[in-house]
Amino acid sequence: MAFTSSTVRKQAELPAGSCSLPRDEALPGTAAQVTTWVLVEHPGGWGRDILDGSAFGQPLSTELSARMEQLGARLLLVRKPGREGQVLMASGESRRAYLARVGGRGFEPAVLYTFEVSDVADLLTLPLEKPETIPGLVVSRETLVLICTHSKRDRCCALLGRPLAAFLQEQSTGVQVWECSHTGGHRFGPVALTLPSGYTYGRLTFEQALTLASDIRSEQLALAGLRGRSAHTPIEQVAEVAVRSYLAQEGEKPPINDLSPERVSTPAEGVVQSARVTHRDGRAWLVTAHEVELPARPASCGKDPSPATSWQVESIAPTQPAEG
């Protein structure tokens, strides 16, 4: 896929010891487990943790944290890439907000709601449990591409994420691109999250990001850099990516909501875990995988090395769909 800009950007040079330099950890199975994402536009400072009190003060941060826990949701701050996203908003100026339910269980579709707020504090009083009742709400058919650029959380997100977000914005890909706060897994920078589906990506090159945008427009799922869907457990993420990769080799690319993984074993049953992946047409595959130890490495830039593991697929075999 050719770039449409005369300026070809290069990946940033990372300092020695940066957490995203090691490449031996497999990507599948590493997406954060979140079923509901709440996003609000906030061009100002994010702090190391968006709810540590530095962005909104401690009282409001505590209330927002409790509100997200009540909803079973995760809050992200977003801003447009480049200079546009750095312009601070006046008090009371409308901000874009989103609520995404990622679906993914039993072919449940994902849904994205969009609405406006005048302040982040509005999230405390809006009926987010029943988003259909929020004044001015729209059920959006868009797909959002969120690129983590949370520099105070980890330098890899800034050095790798910001150029990628700016590049996608410049390319006029036809998808909504936002910079966002920490989504998890900065060791895989640059990291992307697509909503409402919750599919998460890592180590994206500029070319792979363009393919991701192109596949979104054609309602397909890009496989390069795919870490998994946030609706699923790690073994379910591993199994789905494995089956999608297997089918791609056979020339088949199932749409986003045509595969449904379900964990069969639990970690307590042993090292080897398994999950059944069912296709909407009735086919099913049993995937087995286990975690292998890797050399210790820092989970974040500046931290001491800590133990690390990586998922390794053992087998993919046709099986019977689950009863019922």
PDB file of C-alpha atoms in Angstrom:
ATOM      1  CA  MET A   1       0.000   0.000   0.000  1.00  0.00           C
ATOM      2  CA  ALA A   2       1.534   3.291  -1.106  1.00  0.00           C
ATOM      3  CA  PHE A   3       1.759   6.330   1.129  1.00  0.00           C
ATOM      4  CA  THR A   4      -0.278   9.297  -0.097  1.00  0.00           C
ATOM      5  CA  SER A   5       2.003  11.876   1.533  1.00  0.00           C
ATOM      6  CA  SER A   6       5.262  13.197   0.144  1.00  0.00           C
ATOM      7  CA  THR A   7       6.717  12.919   3.630  1.00  0.00           C
ATOM      8  CA  VAL A   8       7.655   9.392   4.643  1.00  0.00           C
ATOM      9  CA  ARG A   9       8.109   9.127   8.381  1.00  0.00           C
ATOM     10  CA  LYS A  10      10.536   6.772  10.072  1.00  0.00           C
ATOM     11  CA  GLN A  11      10.120   4.918  13.330  1.00  0.00           C
ATOM     12  CA  ALA A  12      11.777   6.759  16.207  1.00  0.00           C
ATOM     13  CA  GLU A  13      15.128   5.671  17.604  1.00  0.00           C
ATOM     14  CA  LEU A  14      14.607   4.353  21.133  1.00  0.00           C
ATOM     15  CA  PRO A  15      17.147   4.779  23.949  1.00  0.00           C
ATOM     16  CA  ALA A  16      18.840   1.643  25.235  1.00  0.00           C
ATOM     17  CA  GLY A  17      16.765  -0.061  27.921  1.00  0.00           C
ATOM     18  CA  SER A  18      13.414   1.015  26.479  1.00  0.00           C
ATOM     19  CA  CYS A  19      10.742  -1.528  27.357  1.00  0.00           C
ATOM     20  CA  SER A  20       9.498  -1.992  23.783  1.00  0.00           C
ATOM     21  CA  LEU A  21      12.892  -3.012  22.354  1.00  0.00           C
ATOM     22  CA  PRO A  22      12.595  -6.778  23.130  1.00  0.00           C
ATOM     23  CA  ARG A  23      10.635  -8.550  20.384  1.00  0.00           C
ATOM     24  CA  ASP A  24      10.544 -12.138  21.623  1.00  0.00           C
ATOM     25  CA  GLU A  25       7.197 -11.919  23.452  1.00  0.00           C
ATOM     26  CA  ALA A  26       4.327 -13.049  21.220  1.00  0.00           C
ATOM     27  CA  LEU A  27       1.573 -10.454  20.781  1.00  0.00           C
ATOM     28  CA  PRO A  28      -1.570 -12.679  20.980  1.00  0.00           C
ATOM     29  CA  GLY A  29      -2.997 -12.950  24.481  1.00  0.00           C
ATOM     30  CA  THR A  30      -1.739  -9.571  25.714  1.00  0.00           C
ATOM     31  CA  ALA A  31      -4.754  -7.275  25.236  1.00  0.00           C
ATOM     32  CA  ALA A  32      -6.238  -5.670  28.360  1.00  0.00           C
ATOM     33  CA  GLN A  33      -9.467  -7.344  29.510  1.00  0.00           C
ATOM     34  CA  VAL A  34     -12.116  -4.615  29.281  1.00  0.00           C
ATOM     35  CA  THR A  35     -15.708  -4.975  28.068  1.00  0.00           C
ATOM     36  CA  THR A  36     -16.775  -1.321  28.350  1.00  0.00           C
ATOM     37  CA  TRP A  37     -14.599   1.669  27.427  1.00  0.00           C
ATOM     38  CA  VAL A  38     -15.508   5.274  28.248  1.00  0.00           C
ATOM     39  CA  LEU A  39     -13.642   7.999  26.354  1.00  0.00           C
ATOM     40  CA  VAL A  40     -13.644  11.748  26.889  1.00  0.00           C
ATOM     41  CA  GLU A  41     -11.761  14.439  24.991  1.00  0.00           C
ATOM     42  CA  HIS A  42      -9.152  16.145  27.161  1.00  0.00           C
ATOM     43  CA  PRO A  43      -6.267  18.048  25.512  1.00  0.00           C
ATOM     44  CA  GLY A  44      -4.695  19.026  28.844  1.00  0.00           C
ATOM     45  CA  GLY A  45      -2.133  17.138  30.904  1.00  0.00           C
ATOM     46  CA  TRP A  46      -2.865  13.508  31.716  1.00  0.00           C
ATOM     47  CA  GLY A  47      -0.382  12.836  34.534  1.00  0.00           C
ATOM     48  CA  ARG A  48       1.207   9.431  34.982  1.00  0.00           C
ATOM     49  CA  ASP A  49      -2.188   7.938  35.775  1.00  0.00           C
ATOM     50  CA  ILE A  50      -5.226   9.852  34.492  1.00  0.00           C
ATOM     51  CA  LEU A  51      -6.982   9.379  37.838  1.00  0.00           C
ATOM     52  CA  ASP A  52      -4.044  10.019  40.185  1.00  0.00           C
ATOM     53  CA  GLY A  53      -5.301  13.544  40.882  1.00  0.00           C
ATOM     54  CA  SER A  54      -2.851  15.444  38.672  1.00  0.00           C
ATOM     55  CA  ALA A  55      -5.269  15.905  35.749  1.00  0.00           C
ATOM     56  CA  PHE A  56      -8.551  16.649  37.558  1.00  0.00           C
ATOM     57  CA  GLY A  57      -7.698  17.041  41.245  1.00  0.00           C
ATOM     58  CA  GLN A  58      -8.019  14.294  43.818  1.00  0.00           C
ATOM     59  CA  PRO A  59     -11.719  14.616  44.750  1.00  0.00           C
ATOM     60  CA  LEU A  60     -12.974  14.398  41.143  1.00  0.00           C
ATOM     61  CA  SER A  61     -10.442  11.684  40.288  1.00  0.00           C
ATOM     62  CA  THR A  62     -11.646   9.571  43.222  1.00  0.00           C
ATOM     63  CA  GLU A  63     -15.274   9.994  42.150  1.00  0.00           C
ATOM     64  CA  LEU A  64     -14.472   9.141  38.528  1.00  0.00           C
ATOM     65  CA  SER A  65     -12.582   6.039  39.600  1.00  0.00           C
ATOM     66  CA  ALA A  66     -15.548   4.885  41.696  1.00  0.00           C
ATOM     67  CA  ARG A  67     -17.929   5.632  38.827  1.00  0.00           C
ATOM     68  CA  MET A  68     -15.909   3.524  36.371  1.00  0.00           C
ATOM     69  CA  GLU A  69     -15.711   0.687  38.890  1.00  0.00           C
ATOM     70  CA  GLN A  70     -19.473   0.847  39.314  1.00  0.00           C
ATOM     71  CA  LEU A  71     -19.929   0.611  35.537  1.00  0.00           C
ATOM     72  CA  GLY A  72     -17.326  -2.095  35.103  1.00  0.00           C
ATOM     73  CA  ALA A  73     -15.677   0.259  32.621  1.00  0.00           C
ATOM     74  CA  ARG A  74     -12.286   1.747  31.887  1.00  0.00           C
ATOM     75  CA  LEU A  75     -11.810   5.461  31.279  1.00  0.00           C
ATOM     76  CA  LEU A  76      -9.517   6.802  28.577  1.00  0.00           C
ATOM     77  CA  LEU A  77      -8.628  10.398  27.803  1.00  0.00           C
ATOM     78  CA  VAL A  78      -8.373  11.219  24.104  1.00  0.00           C
ATOM     79  CA  ARG A  79      -7.255  14.132  21.942  1.00  0.00           C
ATOM     80  CA  LYS A  80      -6.826  14.718  18.231  1.00  0.00           C
ATOM     81  CA  PRO A  81      -3.302  14.170  16.875  1.00  0.00           C
ATOM     82  CA  GLY A  82      -0.965  17.090  16.293  1.00  0.00           C
ATOM     83  CA  ARG A  83      -1.454  20.737  17.201  1.00  0.00           C
ATOM     84  CA  GLU A  84      -5.244  20.460  17.088  1.00  0.00           C
ATOM     85  CA  GLY A  85      -5.178  18.065  20.027  1.00  0.00           C
ATOM     86  CA  GLN A  86      -2.940  20.344  22.116  1.00  0.00           C
ATOM     87  CA  VAL A  87      -5.335  23.311  22.125  1.00  0.00           C
ATOM     88  CA  LEU A  88      -6.833  23.663  25.590  1.00  0.00           C
ATOM     89  CA  MET A  89     -10.603  23.951  25.845  1.00  0.00           C
ATOM     90  CA  ALA A  90     -12.422  26.849  27.405  1.00  0.00           C
ATOM     91  CA  SER A  91     -14.599  26.160  30.436  1.00  0.00           C
ATOM     92  CA  GLY A  92     -17.955  24.798  29.288  1.00  0.00           C
ATOM     93  CA  GLU A  93     -16.798  24.132  25.724  1.00  0.00           C
ATOM     94  CA  SER A  94     -18.277  20.898  24.404  1.00  0.00           C
ATOM     95  CA  ARG A  95     -16.061  17.822  24.377  1.00  0.00           C
ATOM     96  CA  ARG A  96     -16.552  14.627  22.433  1.00  0.00           C
ATOM     97  CA  ALA A  97     -17.255  11.535  24.541  1.00  0.00           C
ATOM     98  CA  TYR A  98     -17.778   7.891  23.638  1.00  0.00           C
ATOM     99  CA  LEU A  99     -18.981   4.732  25.321  1.00  0.00           C
ATOM    100  CA  ALA A 100     -18.051   1.449  23.635  1.00  0.00           C
ATOM    101  CA  ARG A 101     -19.394  -1.975  24.503  1.00  0.00           C
ATOM    102  CA  VAL A 102     -17.098  -4.405  22.776  1.00  0.00           C
ATOM    103  CA  GLY A 103     -19.412  -7.429  22.503  1.00  0.00           C
ATOM    104  CA  GLY A 104     -17.594 -10.534  21.286  1.00  0.00           C
ATOM    105  CA  ARG A 105     -19.343 -13.113  23.449  1.00  0.00           C
ATOM    106  CA  GLY A 106     -21.540 -15.551  21.528  1.00  0.00           C
ATOM    107  CA  PHE A 107     -21.385 -13.361  18.395  1.00  0.00           C
ATOM    108  CA  GLU A 108     -22.684 -10.381  20.371  1.00  0.00           C
ATOM    109  CA  PRO A 109     -22.074  -7.261  18.219  1.00  0.00           C
ATOM    110  CA  ALA A 110     -20.072  -4.317  19.460  1.00  0.00           C
ATOM    111  CA  VAL A 111     -21.743  -0.918  19.785  1.00  0.00           C
ATOM    112  CA  LEU A 112     -20.375   2.609  19.971  1.00  0.00           C
ATOM    113  CA  TYR A 113     -22.281   5.528  21.482  1.00  0.00           C
ATOM    114  CA  THR A 114     -21.143   9.116  21.051  1.00  0.00           C
ATOM    115  CA  PHE A 115     -22.295  12.229  22.876  1.00  0.00           C
ATOM    116  CA  GLU A 116     -21.001  15.572  24.117  1.00  0.00           C
ATOM    117  CA  VAL A 117     -20.115  16.814  27.573  1.00  0.00           C
ATOM    118  CA  SER A 118     -19.111  20.256  28.801  1.00  0.00           C
ATOM    119  CA  ASP A 119     -16.760  18.872  31.451  1.00  0.00           C
ATOM    120  CA  VAL A 120     -15.245  15.552  32.451  1.00  0.00           C
ATOM    121  CA  ALA A 121     -17.293  15.781  35.654  1.00  0.00           C
ATOM    122  CA  ASP A 122     -20.454  15.236  33.551  1.00  0.00           C
ATOM    123  CA  LEU A 123     -19.541  11.544  33.482  1.00  0.00           C
ATOM    124  CA  LEU A 124     -20.560  11.381  37.141  1.00  0.00           C
ATOM    125  CA  THR A 125     -24.175  12.354  36.485  1.00  0.00           C
ATOM    126  CA  LEU A 126     -24.977  11.068  32.984  1.00  0.00           C
ATOM    127  CA  PRO A 127     -26.885   7.735  32.860  1.00  0.00           C
ATOM    128  CA  LEU A 128     -23.957   5.735  31.469  1.00  0.00           C
ATOM    129  CA  GLU A 129     -25.584   2.496  32.652  1.00  0.00           C
ATOM    130  CA  LYS A 130     -28.294   3.174  30.055  1.00  0.00           C
ATOM    131  CA  PRO A 131     -26.469   5.195  27.403  1.00  0.00           C
ATOM    132  CA  GLU A 132     -29.511   5.117  25.119  1.00  0.00           C
ATOM    133  CA  THR A 133     -31.088   7.699  27.442  1.00  0.00           C
ATOM    134  CA  ILE A 134     -28.220  10.230  27.324  1.00  0.00           C
ATOM    135  CA  PRO A 135     -29.449  13.513  25.775  1.00  0.00           C
ATOM    136  CA  GLY A 136     -28.102  14.066  22.280  1.00  0.00           C
ATOM    137  CA  LEU A 137     -26.617  10.577  22.074  1.00  0.00           C
ATOM    138  CA  VAL A 138     -25.920   9.014  18.674  1.00  0.00           C
ATOM    139  CA  VAL A 139     -25.278   5.345  17.953  1.00  0.00           C
ATOM    140  CA  SER A 140     -22.188   5.624  15.782  1.00  0.00           C
ATOM    141  CA  ARG A 141     -21.231   3.333  12.897  1.00  0.00           C
ATOM    142  CA  GLU A 142     -17.646   4.615  12.969  1.00  0.00           C
ATOM    143  CA  THR A 143     -14.593   2.696  14.059  1.00  0.00           C
ATOM    144  CA  LEU A 144     -12.160   4.621  16.226  1.00  0.00           C
ATOM    145  CA  VAL A 145      -8.420   3.995  16.039  1.00  0.00           C
ATOM    146  CA  LEU A 146      -6.810   5.019  19.321  1.00  0.00           C
ATOM    147  CA  ILE A 147      -3.021   5.307  19.476  1.00  0.00           C
ATOM    148  CA  CYS A 148      -1.499   5.403  22.951  1.00  0.00           C
ATOM    149  CA  THR A 149       0.686   8.515  23.331  1.00  0.00           C
ATOM    150  CA  HIS A 150       0.775   8.627  27.140  1.00  0.00           C
ATOM    151  CA  SER A 151       4.310   9.928  27.553  1.00  0.00           C
ATOM    152  CA  LYS A 152       4.234  10.298  31.359  1.00  0.00           C
ATOM    153  CA  ARG A 153       3.266   6.640  31.646  1.00  0.00           C
ATOM    154  CA  ASP A 154       6.030   5.418  29.350  1.00  0.00           C
ATOM    155  CA  ARG A 155       8.394   7.124  26.894  1.00  0.00           C
ATOM    156  CA  CYS A 156       7.844   4.438  24.227  1.00  0.00           C
ATOM    157  CA  CYS A 157       4.245   5.598  23.865  1.00  0.00           C
ATOM    158  CA  ALA A 158       5.373   9.142  23.130  1.00  0.00           C
ATOM    159  CA  LEU A 159       8.337   8.349  20.901  1.00  0.00           C
ATOM    160  CA  LEU A 160       6.508   5.700  18.878  1.00  0.00           C
ATOM    161  CA  GLY A 161       2.829   6.542  19.312  1.00  0.00           C
ATOM    162  CA  ARG A 162       2.749  10.248  18.480  1.00  0.00           C
ATOM    163  CA  PRO A 163       4.419   9.958  15.059  1.00  0.00           C
ATOM    164  CA  LEU A 164       2.138   7.056  14.149  1.00  0.00           C
ATOM    165  CA  ALA A 165      -1.027   8.935  15.171  1.00  0.00           C
ATOM    166  CA  ALA A 166       0.099  12.032  13.244  1.00  0.00           C
ATOM    167  CA  PHE A 167       0.919   9.905  10.199  1.00  0.00           C
ATOM    168  CA  LEU A 168      -2.505   8.228  10.145  1.00  0.00           C
ATOM    169  CA  GLN A 169      -4.192  11.610  10.519  1.00  0.00           C
ATOM    170  CA  GLU A 170      -2.177  13.044   7.619  1.00  0.00           C
ATOM    171  CA  GLN A 171      -3.015  10.124   5.356  1.00  0.00           C
ATOM    172  CA  SER A 172      -6.782  10.897   5.397  1.00  0.00           C
ATOM    173  CA  THR A 173      -7.551   7.207   5.844  1.00  0.00           C
ATOM    174  CA  GLY A 174     -11.257   7.751   6.430  1.00  0.00           C
ATOM    175  CA  VAL A 175     -11.148   6.449  10.006  1.00  0.00           C
ATOM    176  CA  GLN A 176     -11.341   8.459  13.220  1.00  0.00           C
ATOM    177  CA  VAL A 177      -7.845   8.678  14.715  1.00  0.00           C
ATOM    178  CA  TRP A 178      -7.279   9.770  18.312  1.00  0.00           C
ATOM    179  CA  GLU A 179      -4.319   9.907  20.639  1.00  0.00           C
ATOM    180  CA  CYS A 180      -5.241   8.236  23.918  1.00  0.00           C
ATOM    181  CA  SER A 181      -4.034   7.600  27.444  1.00  0.00           C
ATOM    182  CA  HIS A 182      -2.596   4.298  28.639  1.00  0.00           C
ATOM    183  CA  THR A 183      -4.403   1.205  27.313  1.00  0.00           C
ATOM    184  CA  GLY A 184      -1.976  -1.405  28.634  1.00  0.00           C
ATOM    185  CA  GLY A 185       1.066  -3.011  27.050  1.00  0.00           C
ATOM    186  CA  HIS A 186       3.388  -0.103  26.290  1.00  0.00           C
ATOM    187  CA  ARG A 187       6.110  -2.742  25.932  1.00  0.00           C
ATOM    188  CA  PHE A 188       4.472  -3.423  22.553  1.00  0.00           C
ATOM    189  CA  GLY A 189       4.612   0.200  21.418  1.00  0.00           C
ATOM    190  CA  PRO A 190       3.295   1.649  19.279  1.00  0.00           C
ATOM    191  CA  VAL A 191      -0.017   0.349  20.599  1.00  0.00           C
ATOM    192  CA  ALA A 192      -3.428   0.798  18.974  1.00  0.00           C
ATOM    193  CA  LEU A 193      -6.951   0.048  20.189  1.00  0.00           C
ATOM    194  CA  THR A 194      -9.897  -0.124  17.786  1.00  0.00           C
ATOM    195  CA  LEU A 195     -13.361   0.605  19.123  1.00  0.00           C
ATOM    196  CA  PRO A 196     -16.081  -0.482  19.469  1.00  0.00           C
ATOM    197  CA  SER A 197     -14.734  -3.991  18.744  1.00  0.00           C
ATOM    198  CA  GLY A 198     -11.921  -3.823  21.313  1.00  0.00           C
ATOM    199  CA  TYR A 199      -9.302  -5.394  19.043  1.00  0.00           C
ATOM    200  CA  THR A 200      -5.855  -4.330  20.210  1.00  0.00           C
ATOM    201  CA  TYR A 201      -2.609  -4.065  18.240  1.00  0.00           C
ATOM    202  CA  GLY A 202       1.085  -3.696  18.988  1.00  0.00           C
ATOM    203  CA  ARG A 203       4.402  -2.991  17.255  1.00  0.00           C
ATOM    204  CA  LEU A 204       2.586  -1.360  14.353  1.00  0.00           C
ATOM    205  CA  THR A 205       4.654  -0.025  11.488  1.00  0.00           C
ATOM    206  CA  PHE A 206       3.338   2.853   9.391  1.00  0.00           C
ATOM    207  CA  GLU A 207       2.548   0.449   6.553  1.00  0.00           C
ATOM    208  CA  GLN A 208       0.682  -1.921   8.892  1.00  0.00           C
ATOM    209  CA  ALA A 209      -1.300   1.014  10.303  1.00  0.00           C
ATOM    210  CA  LEU A 210      -2.415   1.937   6.779  1.00  0.00           C
ATOM    211  CA  THR A 211      -3.491  -1.661   6.203  1.00  0.00           C
ATOM    212  CA  LEU A 212      -5.384  -1.568   9.492  1.00  0.00           C
ATOM    213  CA  ALA A 213      -7.276   1.543   8.357  1.00  0.00           C
ATOM    214  CA  SER A 214      -7.967   0.006   4.949  1.00  0.00           C
ATOM    215  CA  ASP A 215      -9.329  -3.191   6.495  1.00  0.00           C
ATOM    216  CA  ILE A 216     -11.542  -1.166   8.821  1.00  0.00           C
ATOM    217  CA  ARG A 217     -13.072   0.611   5.826  1.00  0.00           C
ATOM    218  CA  SER A 218     -13.786  -2.752   4.184  1.00  0.00           C
ATOM    219  CA  GLU A 219     -15.124  -4.169   7.477  1.00  0.00           C
ATOM    220  CA  GLN A 220     -12.284  -6.679   7.727  1.00  0.00           C
ATOM    221  CA  LEU A 221      -9.937  -7.466  10.595  1.00  0.00           C
ATOM    222  CA  ALA A 222      -6.228  -6.775  10.135  1.00  0.00           C
ATOM    223  CA  LEU A 223      -4.001  -9.553  11.499  1.00  0.00           C
ATOM    224  CA  ALA A 224      -0.576  -7.865  11.514  1.00  0.00           C
ATOM    225  CA  GLY A 225       0.200  -6.820  15.086  1.00  0.00           C
ATOM    226  CA  LEU A 226      -3.045  -8.268  16.494  1.00  0.00           C
ATOM    227  CA  ARG A 227      -2.880  -8.868  20.253  1.00  0.00           C
ATOM    228  CA  GLY A 228      -6.492  -9.915  20.819  1.00  0.00           C
ATOM    229  CA  ARG A 229      -9.952  -8.601  21.665  1.00  0.00           C
ATOM    230  CA  SER A 230     -10.461  -6.961  25.034  1.00  0.00           C
ATOM    231  CA  ALA A 231     -13.686  -8.915  25.652  1.00  0.00           C
ATOM    232  CA  HIS A 232     -11.712 -12.129  25.995  1.00  0.00           C
ATOM    233  CA  THR A 233      -9.372 -13.845  28.443  1.00  0.00           C
ATOM    234  CA  PRO A 234      -5.737 -14.327  27.374  1.00  0.00           C
ATOM    235  CA  ILE A 235      -6.203 -17.945  26.212  1.00  0.00           C
ATOM    236  CA  GLU A 236      -9.319 -16.910  24.261  1.00  0.00           C
ATOM    237  CA  GLN A 237      -7.360 -14.098  22.610  1.00  0.00           C
ATOM    238  CA  VAL A 238      -4.572 -16.520  21.690  1.00  0.00           C
ATOM    239  CA  ALA A 239      -7.062 -19.032  20.291  1.00  0.00           C
ATOM    240  CA  GLU A 240      -8.959 -16.525  18.165  1.00  0.00           C
ATOM    241  CA  VAL A 241      -5.806 -15.045  16.648  1.00  0.00           C
ATOM    242  CA  ALA A 242      -4.498 -18.559  15.958  1.00  0.00           C
ATOM    243  CA  VAL A 243      -7.680 -19.594  14.149  1.00  0.00           C
ATOM    244  CA  ARG A 244      -7.837 -16.350  12.173  1.00  0.00           C
ATOM    245  CA  SER A 245      -4.218 -16.827  11.094  1.00  0.00           C
ATOM    246  CA  TYR A 246      -4.915 -20.461  10.154  1.00  0.00           C
ATOM    247  CA  LEU A 247      -7.953 -19.494   8.070  1.00  0.00           C
ATOM    248  CA  ALA A 248      -6.038 -16.649   6.418  1.00  0.00           C
ATOM    249  CA  GLN A 249      -3.526 -19.215   5.154  1.00  0.00           C
ATOM    250  CA  GLU A 250      -6.484 -21.004   3.576  1.00  0.00           C
ATOM    251  CA  GLY A 251      -7.599 -17.771   1.898  1.00  0.00           C
ATOM    252  CA  GLU A 252     -10.464 -17.090   4.327  1.00  0.00           C
ATOM    253  CA  LYS A 253     -10.949 -13.878   6.314  1.00  0.00           C
ATOM    254  CA  PRO A 254     -13.947 -14.111   8.671  1.00  0.00           C
ATOM    255  CA  PRO A 255     -15.603 -10.773   9.491  1.00  0.00           C
ATOM    256  CA  ILE A 256     -15.069  -9.345  12.958  1.00  0.00           C
ATOM    257  CA  ASN A 257     -18.131 -10.879  14.631  1.00  0.00           C
ATOM    258  CA  ASP A 258     -18.072 -14.292  12.930  1.00  0.00           C
ATOM    259  CA  LEU A 259     -15.774 -16.004  15.450  1.00  0.00           C
ATOM    260  CA  SER A 260     -16.527 -16.560  19.125  1.00  0.00           C
ATOM    261  CA  PRO A 261     -13.836 -18.044  21.448  1.00  0.00           C
ATOM    262  CA  GLU A 262     -14.650 -19.725  24.749  1.00  0.00           C
ATOM    263  CA  ARG A 263     -12.175 -20.962  27.332  1.00  0.00           C
ATOM    264  CA  VAL A 264     -12.388 -24.710  27.898  1.00  0.00           C
ATOM    265  CA  SER A 265      -9.729 -25.179  30.583  1.00  0.00           C
ATOM    266  CA  THR A 266      -8.649 -22.948  33.429  1.00  0.00           C
ATOM    267  CA  PRO A 267      -5.109 -22.143  34.634  1.00  0.00           C
ATOM    268  CA  ALA A 268      -5.694 -24.276  37.724  1.00  0.00           C
ATOM    269  CA  GLU A 269      -6.009 -27.376  35.537  1.00  0.00           C
ATOM    270  CA  GLY A 270      -2.385 -27.257  34.417  1.00  0.00           C
ATOM    271  CA  VAL A 271       0.146 -25.460  32.307  1.00  0.00           C
ATOM    272  CA  VAL A 272      -1.545 -26.232  28.979  1.00  0.00           C
ATOM    273  CA  GLN A 273      -4.739 -24.271  28.409  1.00  0.00           C
ATOM    274  CA  SER A 274      -7.359 -24.616  25.720  1.00  0.00           C
ATOM    275  CA  ALA A 275     -10.190 -22.655  24.108  1.00  0.00           C
ATOM    276  CA  ARG A 276     -12.839 -23.503  21.544  1.00  0.00           C
ATOM    277  CA  VAL A 277     -13.321 -21.045  18.692  1.00  0.00           C
ATOM    278  CA  THR A 278     -16.713 -21.322  17.002  1.00  0.00           C
ATOM    279  CA  HIS A 279     -17.567 -19.881  13.593  1.00  0.00           C
ATOM    280  CA  ARG A 280     -20.993 -18.448  12.970  1.00  0.00           C
ATOM    281  CA  ASP A 281     -21.493 -21.113  10.268  1.00  0.00           C
ATOM    282  CA  GLY A 282     -21.129 -23.917  12.831  1.00  0.00           C
ATOM    283  CA  ARG A 283     -17.490 -24.913  12.370  1.00  0.00           C
ATOM    284  CA  ALA A 284     -15.303 -25.030  15.469  1.00  0.00           C
ATOM    285  CA  TRP A 285     -11.637 -25.479  16.397  1.00  0.00           C
ATOM    286  CA  LEU A 286      -9.938 -26.445  19.645  1.00  0.00           C
ATOM    287  CA  VAL A 287      -6.743 -24.492  20.310  1.00  0.00           C
ATOM    288  CA  THR A 288      -4.230 -25.504  22.973  1.00  0.00           C
ATOM    289  CA  ALA A 289      -1.445 -23.214  24.173  1.00  0.00           C
ATOM    290  CA  HIS A 290       0.880 -22.688  27.103  1.00  0.00           C
ATOM    291  CA  GLU A 291       3.061 -19.933  28.498  1.00  0.00           C
ATOM    292  CA  VAL A 292       6.833 -20.146  28.232  1.00  0.00           C
ATOM    293  CA  GLU A 293       9.328 -18.248  30.347  1.00  0.00           C
ATOM    294  CA  LEU A 294      11.336 -15.453  28.762  1.00  0.00           C
ATOM    295  CA  PRO A 295      14.443 -13.642  29.991  1.00  0.00           C
ATOM    296  CA  ALA A 296      13.553 -10.984  32.563  1.00  0.00           C
ATOM    297  CA  ARG A 297      12.976  -7.488  31.186  1.00  0.00           C
ATOM    298  CA  PRO A 298      11.472  -4.176  32.391  1.00  0.00           C
ATOM    299  CA  ALA A 299       7.692  -4.013  32.011  1.00  0.00           C
ATOM    300  CA  SER A 300       7.999  -0.218  31.691  1.00  0.00           C
ATOM    301  CA  CYS A 301      10.841   2.117  30.808  1.00  0.00           C
ATOM    302  CA  GLY A 302      12.996   2.852  33.839  1.00  0.00           C
ATOM    303  CA  LYS A 303      11.812  -0.128  35.875  1.00  0.00           C
ATOM    304  CA  ASP A 304      13.965  -3.017  37.020  1.00  0.00           C
ATOM    305  CA  PRO A 305      13.744  -6.272  35.037  1.00  0.00           C
ATOM    306  CA  SER A 306      10.943  -8.603  36.111  1.00  0.00           C
ATOM    307  CA  PRO A 307       9.839 -12.126  35.095  1.00  0.00           C
ATOM    308  CA  ALA A 308       8.217 -12.414  31.672  1.00  0.00           C
ATOM    309  CA  THR A 309       6.289 -15.070  29.753  1.00  0.00           C
ATOM    310  CA  SER A 310       4.959 -15.545  26.242  1.00  0.00           C
ATOM    311  CA  TRP A 311       2.101 -17.600  24.815  1.00  0.00           C
ATOM    312  CA  GLN A 312       2.968 -20.476  22.503  1.00  0.00           C
ATOM    313  CA  VAL A 313       0.297 -22.315  20.496  1.00  0.00           C
ATOM    314  CA  GLU A 314       0.592 -26.104  20.597  1.00  0.00           C
ATOM    315  CA  SER A 315      -2.226 -27.243  18.349  1.00  0.00           C
ATOM    316  CA  ILE A 316      -5.280 -26.205  16.314  1.00  0.00           C
ATOM    317  CA  ALA A 317      -7.745 -28.970  15.529  1.00  0.00           C
ATOM    318  CA  PRO A 318     -11.338 -29.112  14.213  1.00  0.00           C
ATOM    319  CA  THR A 319     -13.817 -29.988  16.938  1.00  0.00           C
ATOM    320  CA  GLN A 320     -17.522 -30.011  17.650  1.00  0.00           C
ATOM    321  CA  PRO A 321     -19.282 -26.751  18.630  1.00  0.00           C
ATOM    322  CA  ALA A 322     -20.312 -26.408  22.253  1.00  0.00           C
ATOM    323  CA  GLU A 323     -23.779 -27.756  22.995  1.00  0.00           C
ATOM    324  CA  GLY A 324     -26.569 -25.227  23.419  1.00  0.00           C
TER     325      GLY A 324
END
